[in-house]
Coordinates of C-alpha atoms and ligand atoms in Angstrom, one line a residue:
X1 CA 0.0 0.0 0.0
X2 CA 1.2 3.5 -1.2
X3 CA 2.0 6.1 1.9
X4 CA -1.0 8.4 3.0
X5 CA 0.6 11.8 3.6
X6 CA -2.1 14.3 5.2
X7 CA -1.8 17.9 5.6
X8 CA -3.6 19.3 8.3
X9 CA -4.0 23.4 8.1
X10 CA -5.6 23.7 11.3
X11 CA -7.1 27.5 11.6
X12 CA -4.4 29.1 9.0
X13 CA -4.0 31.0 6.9
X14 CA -6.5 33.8 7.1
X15 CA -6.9 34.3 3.9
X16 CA -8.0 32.5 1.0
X17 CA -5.6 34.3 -1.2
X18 CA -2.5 33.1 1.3
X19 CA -4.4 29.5 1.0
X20 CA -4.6 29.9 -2.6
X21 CA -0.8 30.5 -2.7
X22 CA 0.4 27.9 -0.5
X23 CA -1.9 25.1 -1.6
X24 CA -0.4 26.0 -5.5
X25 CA 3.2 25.7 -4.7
X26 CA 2.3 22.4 -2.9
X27 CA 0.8 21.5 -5.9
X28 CA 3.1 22.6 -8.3
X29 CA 6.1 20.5 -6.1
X30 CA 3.9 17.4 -6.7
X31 CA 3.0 17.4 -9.9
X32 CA 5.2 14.3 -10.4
X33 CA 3.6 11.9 -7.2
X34 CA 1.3 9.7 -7.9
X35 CA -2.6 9.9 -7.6
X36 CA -4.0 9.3 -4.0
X37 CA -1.0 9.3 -1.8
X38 CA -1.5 13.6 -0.3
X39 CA -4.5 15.2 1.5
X40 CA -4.5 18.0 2.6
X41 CA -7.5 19.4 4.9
X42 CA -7.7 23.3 4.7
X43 CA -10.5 25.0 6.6
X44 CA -13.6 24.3 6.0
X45 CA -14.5 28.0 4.2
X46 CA -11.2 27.6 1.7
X47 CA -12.6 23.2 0.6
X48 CA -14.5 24.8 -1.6
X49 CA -12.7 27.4 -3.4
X50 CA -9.2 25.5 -3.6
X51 CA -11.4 22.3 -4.8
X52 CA -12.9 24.4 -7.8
X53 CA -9.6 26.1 -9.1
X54 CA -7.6 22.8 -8.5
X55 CA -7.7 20.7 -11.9
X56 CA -4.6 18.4 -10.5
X57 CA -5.1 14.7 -9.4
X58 CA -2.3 14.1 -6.8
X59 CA -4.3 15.7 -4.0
X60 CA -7.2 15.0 -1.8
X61 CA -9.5 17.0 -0.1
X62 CA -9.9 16.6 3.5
X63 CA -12.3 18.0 6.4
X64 CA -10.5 18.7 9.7
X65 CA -13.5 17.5 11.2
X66 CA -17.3 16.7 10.6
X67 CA -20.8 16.6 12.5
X68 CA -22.2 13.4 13.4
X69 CA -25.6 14.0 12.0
X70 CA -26.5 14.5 8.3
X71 CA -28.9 17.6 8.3
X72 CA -31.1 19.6 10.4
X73 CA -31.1 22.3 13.6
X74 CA -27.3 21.8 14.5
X75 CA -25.8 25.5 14.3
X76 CA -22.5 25.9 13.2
X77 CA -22.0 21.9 12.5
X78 CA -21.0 21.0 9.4
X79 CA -22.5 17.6 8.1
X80 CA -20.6 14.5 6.3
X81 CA -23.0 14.5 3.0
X82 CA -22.0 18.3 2.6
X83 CA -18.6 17.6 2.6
X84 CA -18.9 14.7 0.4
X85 CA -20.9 17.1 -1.6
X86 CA -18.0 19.2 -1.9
X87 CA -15.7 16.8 -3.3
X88 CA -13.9 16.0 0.0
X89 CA -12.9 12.3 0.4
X90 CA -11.2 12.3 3.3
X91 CA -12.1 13.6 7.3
X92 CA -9.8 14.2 10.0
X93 CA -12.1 12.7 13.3
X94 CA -11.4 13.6 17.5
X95 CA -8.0 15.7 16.8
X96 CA -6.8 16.3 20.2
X97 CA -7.3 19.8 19.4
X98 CA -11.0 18.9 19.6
X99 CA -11.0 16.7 22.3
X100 CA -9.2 19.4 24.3
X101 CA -12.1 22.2 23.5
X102 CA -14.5 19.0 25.0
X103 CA -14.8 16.3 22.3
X104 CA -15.8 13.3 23.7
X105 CA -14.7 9.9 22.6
X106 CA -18.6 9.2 22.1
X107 CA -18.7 12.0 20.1
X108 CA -15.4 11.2 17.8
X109 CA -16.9 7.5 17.1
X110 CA -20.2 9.1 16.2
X111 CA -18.6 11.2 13.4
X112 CA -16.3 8.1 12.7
X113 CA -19.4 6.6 12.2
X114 CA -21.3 9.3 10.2
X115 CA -18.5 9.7 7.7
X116 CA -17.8 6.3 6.6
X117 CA -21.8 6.2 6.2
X118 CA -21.7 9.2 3.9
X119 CA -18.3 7.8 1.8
X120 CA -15.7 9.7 3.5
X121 CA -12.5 7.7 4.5
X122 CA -12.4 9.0 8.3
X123 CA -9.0 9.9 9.8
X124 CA -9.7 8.8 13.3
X125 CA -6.8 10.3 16.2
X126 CA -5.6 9.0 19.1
X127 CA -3.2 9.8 21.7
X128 CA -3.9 6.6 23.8
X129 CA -4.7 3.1 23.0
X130 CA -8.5 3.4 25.2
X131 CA -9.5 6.0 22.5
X132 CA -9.0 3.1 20.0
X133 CA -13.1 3.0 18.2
X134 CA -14.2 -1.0 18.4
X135 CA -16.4 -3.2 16.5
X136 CA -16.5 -0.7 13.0
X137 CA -16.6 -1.8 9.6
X138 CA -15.4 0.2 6.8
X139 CA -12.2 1.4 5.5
X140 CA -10.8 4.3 8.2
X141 CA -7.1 5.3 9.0
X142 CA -5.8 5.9 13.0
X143 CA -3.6 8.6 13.4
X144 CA -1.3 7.7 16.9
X145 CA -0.7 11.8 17.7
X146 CA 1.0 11.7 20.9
X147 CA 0.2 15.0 22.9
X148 CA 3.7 16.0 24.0
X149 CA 4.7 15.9 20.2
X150 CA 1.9 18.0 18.5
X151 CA 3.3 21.3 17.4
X152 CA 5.9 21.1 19.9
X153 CA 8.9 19.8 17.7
X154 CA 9.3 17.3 19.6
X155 CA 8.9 14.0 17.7
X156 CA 8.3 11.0 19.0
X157 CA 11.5 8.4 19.0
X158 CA 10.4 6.3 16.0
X159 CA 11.6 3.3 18.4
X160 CA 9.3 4.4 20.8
X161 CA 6.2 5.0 18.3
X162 CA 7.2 1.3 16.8
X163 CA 6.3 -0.1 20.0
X164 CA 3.1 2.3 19.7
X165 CA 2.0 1.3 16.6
X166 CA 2.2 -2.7 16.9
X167 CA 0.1 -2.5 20.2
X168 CA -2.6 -0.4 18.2
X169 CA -2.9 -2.9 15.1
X170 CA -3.3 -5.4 18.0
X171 CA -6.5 -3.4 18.5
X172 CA -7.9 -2.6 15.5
X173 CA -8.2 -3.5 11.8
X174 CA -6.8 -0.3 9.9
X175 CA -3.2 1.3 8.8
X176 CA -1.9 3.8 11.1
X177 CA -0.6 7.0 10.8
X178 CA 2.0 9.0 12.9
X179 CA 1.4 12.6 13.9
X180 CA 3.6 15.1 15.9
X181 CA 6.2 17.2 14.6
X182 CA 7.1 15.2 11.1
X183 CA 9.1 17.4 9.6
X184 CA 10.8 16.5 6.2
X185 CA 14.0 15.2 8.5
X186 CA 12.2 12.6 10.2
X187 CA 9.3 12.2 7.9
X188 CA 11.4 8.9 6.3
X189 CA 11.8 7.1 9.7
X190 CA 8.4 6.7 10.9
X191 CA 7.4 4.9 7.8
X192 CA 10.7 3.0 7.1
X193 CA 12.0 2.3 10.9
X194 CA 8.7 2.9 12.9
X195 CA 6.2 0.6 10.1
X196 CA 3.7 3.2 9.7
X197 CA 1.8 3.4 6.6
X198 CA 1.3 7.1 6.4
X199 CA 1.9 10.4 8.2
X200 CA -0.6 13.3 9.7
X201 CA 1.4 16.9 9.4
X202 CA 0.3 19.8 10.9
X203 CA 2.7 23.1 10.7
X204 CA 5.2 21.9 8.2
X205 CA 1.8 21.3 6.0
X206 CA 1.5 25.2 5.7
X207 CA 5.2 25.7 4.4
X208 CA 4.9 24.4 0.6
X209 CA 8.9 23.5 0.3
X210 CA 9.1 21.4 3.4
X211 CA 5.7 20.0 2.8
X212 CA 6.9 18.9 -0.7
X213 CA 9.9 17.3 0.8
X214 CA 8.2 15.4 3.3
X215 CA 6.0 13.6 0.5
X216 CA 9.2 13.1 -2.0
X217 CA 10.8 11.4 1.7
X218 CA 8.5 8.5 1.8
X219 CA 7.0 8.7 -1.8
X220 CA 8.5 7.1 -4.9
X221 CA 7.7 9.5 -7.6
Ligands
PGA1 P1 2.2 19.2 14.1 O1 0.7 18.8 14.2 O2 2.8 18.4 12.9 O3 2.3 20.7 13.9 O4 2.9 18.7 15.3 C1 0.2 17.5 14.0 C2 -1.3 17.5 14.1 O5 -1.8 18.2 15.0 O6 -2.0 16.8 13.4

């Protein structure tokens, strides 16, 4: 199976013209990878506009989360079918981020849930092997994130996240991802050293040269 390398923009930039820019040189530095290998999840407001002007195949579109419910009275809450609707294939699902703002695990399996029902490929993180989802069919991705490692650069030892990742596939039925400070340096390790099949970037996603580096690091073009 090809590497998964996901780009997760998190609140940035603030403009669509900035997202514009950056998601172009991205694109232009990977004009030579293969079809589904990069996803990158921009805010919600800049899916659609990037989506429409992009004419490329190499990259996915990806929510950095979704609602758990498919329409109705939920203010604010963006639904799977919309984001489906949108062209999105891919949704990031209880980011620590959102847990920390009060995401429940409940609530992260719900939307696991919601978006595999709607066609999405659900990006499902974790920080610890409880938050693992049981007893789900369909094709979804865990991303082991470990909190002293996001935005923090400081990686996990890929020894250490080894160990991580063979006690989660104990677990559960899906590829794993690593997340936590990958830069284009360590990017190789955690796929080669470490056995995981993809990677979840957060800040070096936002700097087109580094991102491009880290997809040439594990990607054969
Ligand atoms: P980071 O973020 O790469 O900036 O550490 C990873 C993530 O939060 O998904």
């Amino acid at each position: 199976m090809k590497p998964l390398i996901v780009g997760n923009w998190k609140m940035n930039p603030q403009s669509f013209d900035e997202a514009l820019k950056i998601f172009s040189e991205i694109a232009e530095g990977l004009k030579i990878v293969r079809e589904g290998e990069v996803v990158l999840c921009p805010s919600f407001v800049h899916i659609f506009g990037l989506g429409s002007i992009y004419k490329g195949k190499t990259i996915a579109f990806g929510a950095q989360d979704v609602f758990w419910e498919e329409k109705g009275a939920f203010t604010g809450e963006v639904s799977p079918l919309m984001l489906r609707d949108l062209g999105c294939r891919y949704a990031i699902v209880g980011h620590s981020e959102r847990r920390a703002l009060g995401e429940s695990n409940k609530n992260a399996e719900d939307k696991l849930k919601a978006a595999l029902k709607a066609g999405l490929t659900p990006i499902f993180c974790i920080d610890k092997l409880s938050q693992i989802p049981r007893n789900i069919r369909g094709k979804f991705f865990i991303a082991y994130e470990p909190l002293f490692a996001i935005g923090t650069g400081k990686p996990c030892p890929p020894a250490k996240a080894k160990k991580m990742r063979i006690l989660i596939e104990r677990k559960v039925k899906a590829p794993v991802l690593y997340g936590g400070s990958v830069d284009s340096k360590n990017a190789a390790s955690y796929i080669k050293e470490a056995g995981y099949r993809g990677l979840l970037v957060g800040g070096a996603s936002l700097k087109p040269k580094e991102f491009v580096k880290i997809v040439r690091a594990v990607v054969q073009p």
